Amino acid sequence: MKIAFVGAGSVVFTQGLLADLFAFPELAHARIALHDIDPERLATAEGAARHIAEVRGAKPAISAHLDRRAALADADFVVNIVQVGMDAATRTDFAVPARHGVRQTIGDTLGIGGIFRALRTFPVLRGIAEDMAELCPDAQLLNYTNPMAMNVLYLSRIAPRLKVTGLCHSVYWTMHDLSALVNVPFEEVSYLAAGVNHQAWVLRFEREGRNLYPLLDEAIARDPGLLRRVRVDMYRRLGHYPTETSEHSSEYVPWYLHHDSEIERLRLPVGAYLEIIKENAASYEQTRDALAAGRPLPVEGTLEYAPQIIHSTVTGTPRTVYGNVPNRGLIANLPADSVVEVPCLVDSSGVQPTRVGALPPQCAALNSAYVSVTDLVVRAATDGDPRHIRHAAMADPATAAALPVERIWDLCDDLVRAHGDLLQPELRAELGH
């Protein structure tokens, strides 16, 4: 069995996934093919992989490839963790909108940052899809790269036969943290969530058939500090808890980041992701330097879904994970051709999404705005129409709340100019007003 990692130079994330993979005895002898375009990062990833295998007592066949096609050849699973443009492009995604007065916290899913992260990722995704169609057409593509919904939707439209599932840990960790908040062991909690990536909703939160939402209400009443979180604020108004952090959640709606009073009330860290990328860079350098010095590295599992999916597919062990997949009726009141996040059964047949039915209308309304932006960004790329970039930004709730329409077009022109060759050629036009 062969597992290819595309973007393996995201070393910290690669380390966690490999630690999980090698913890399964059935996967201990897998072929691991690591690909990255950065030679130093690729060498660091390979060194970390060999160290983790040794600590776990696994004996995989590990190879490293600057050539993506060599890594993908005959793969059974492809794990995508690329970040196109790396830290410099992310800083551009923050700096240019900030000059126009647009505030962002994370900038990787929706909003102006999510739009342009998607547009510079799509050309690489097309290359991966074309290579897989030729070299490993039956492989499962497990995508971690954000913006999740835009990337999975793009792949579903340009390569409809590709078996792609988008994976994110937000539902798992939300439920883990909610369980702690209501003082109920996570293992005793049953739950159902559905919606779109980073804006799904906890539809059921129970213990032995008993609704745990009243206990959450009591916890919020005991701790006024909880009222200073965006997603608690959204839960109190919408009746269902959202499945991503307050920093993320603030960016997908028009109500918070545009208002100084709300930033203060809800303690929103504008530009938070800029600190995260500094921390990630420092973690990478620590790993690189430890390997060079022969110092031991920590080997810690992450409980991510990709290793579980691979194990279940190989062994037939049934599991339920949360995946991002084409809707096709899974959520009745969202468009059939959108991408949604729902529970998925995994066994030897692969990933099998489950039908949820209709979301509460107030939740579907917010998700509908989200999927409209996602659709327009993907259409910009598939139609080669730069106007749709502007249409997506105009439809985006947070961007529209911050800027008049002429300034939105100016902002898009500035970002097109700033990202330049990372965009497909048809989308590099500056349109003015």
mmCIF file of C-alpha atoms in Angstrom, residues 170-180 184 186 189-193 202 204-206 241 243 322:
data_model
loop_
_atom_site.group_PDB
_atom_site.id
_atom_site.type_symbol
_atom_site.label_atom_id
_atom_site.label_comp_id
_atom_site.label_asym_id
_atom_site.label_seq_id
_atom_site.Cartn_x
_atom_site.Cartn_y
_atom_site.Cartn_z
ATOM 1 C CA SER A 170 -13.143 21.313 13.754
ATOM 2 C CA VAL A 171 -16.190 19.144 14.516
ATOM 3 C CA TYR A 172 -14.190 16.681 16.628
ATOM 4 C CA TRP A 173 -12.463 19.326 18.724
ATOM 5 C CA THR A 174 -15.633 21.396 19.128
ATOM 6 C CA MET A 175 -17.417 18.389 20.589
ATOM 7 C CA HIS A 176 -14.410 17.488 22.704
ATOM 8 C CA ASP A 177 -14.346 21.000 24.190
ATOM 9 C CA LEU A 178 -18.133 21.221 24.633
ATOM 10 C CA SER A 179 -18.060 17.933 26.528
ATOM 11 C CA ALA A 180 -15.485 19.349 28.916
ATOM 12 C CA VAL A 184 -19.468 15.026 30.649
ATOM 13 C CA PHE A 186 -16.406 12.855 25.700
ATOM 14 C CA VAL A 189 -21.437 11.987 24.322
ATOM 15 C CA SER A 190 -23.308 11.375 21.076
ATOM 16 C CA TYR A 191 -23.643 14.175 18.571
ATOM 17 C CA LEU A 192 -24.608 15.183 15.071
ATOM 18 C CA ALA A 193 -23.234 18.184 13.210
ATOM 19 C CA VAL A 202 -24.215 21.059 16.350
ATOM 20 C CA ARG A 204 -27.659 17.062 18.399
ATOM 21 C CA PHE A 205 -25.623 17.027 21.625
ATOM 22 C CA GLU A 206 -26.688 14.199 23.954
ATOM 23 C CA TYR A 241 -23.447 25.925 18.327
ATOM 24 C CA THR A 243 -18.171 24.146 14.903
ATOM 25 C CA TYR A 322 -16.746 14.158 9.332
#
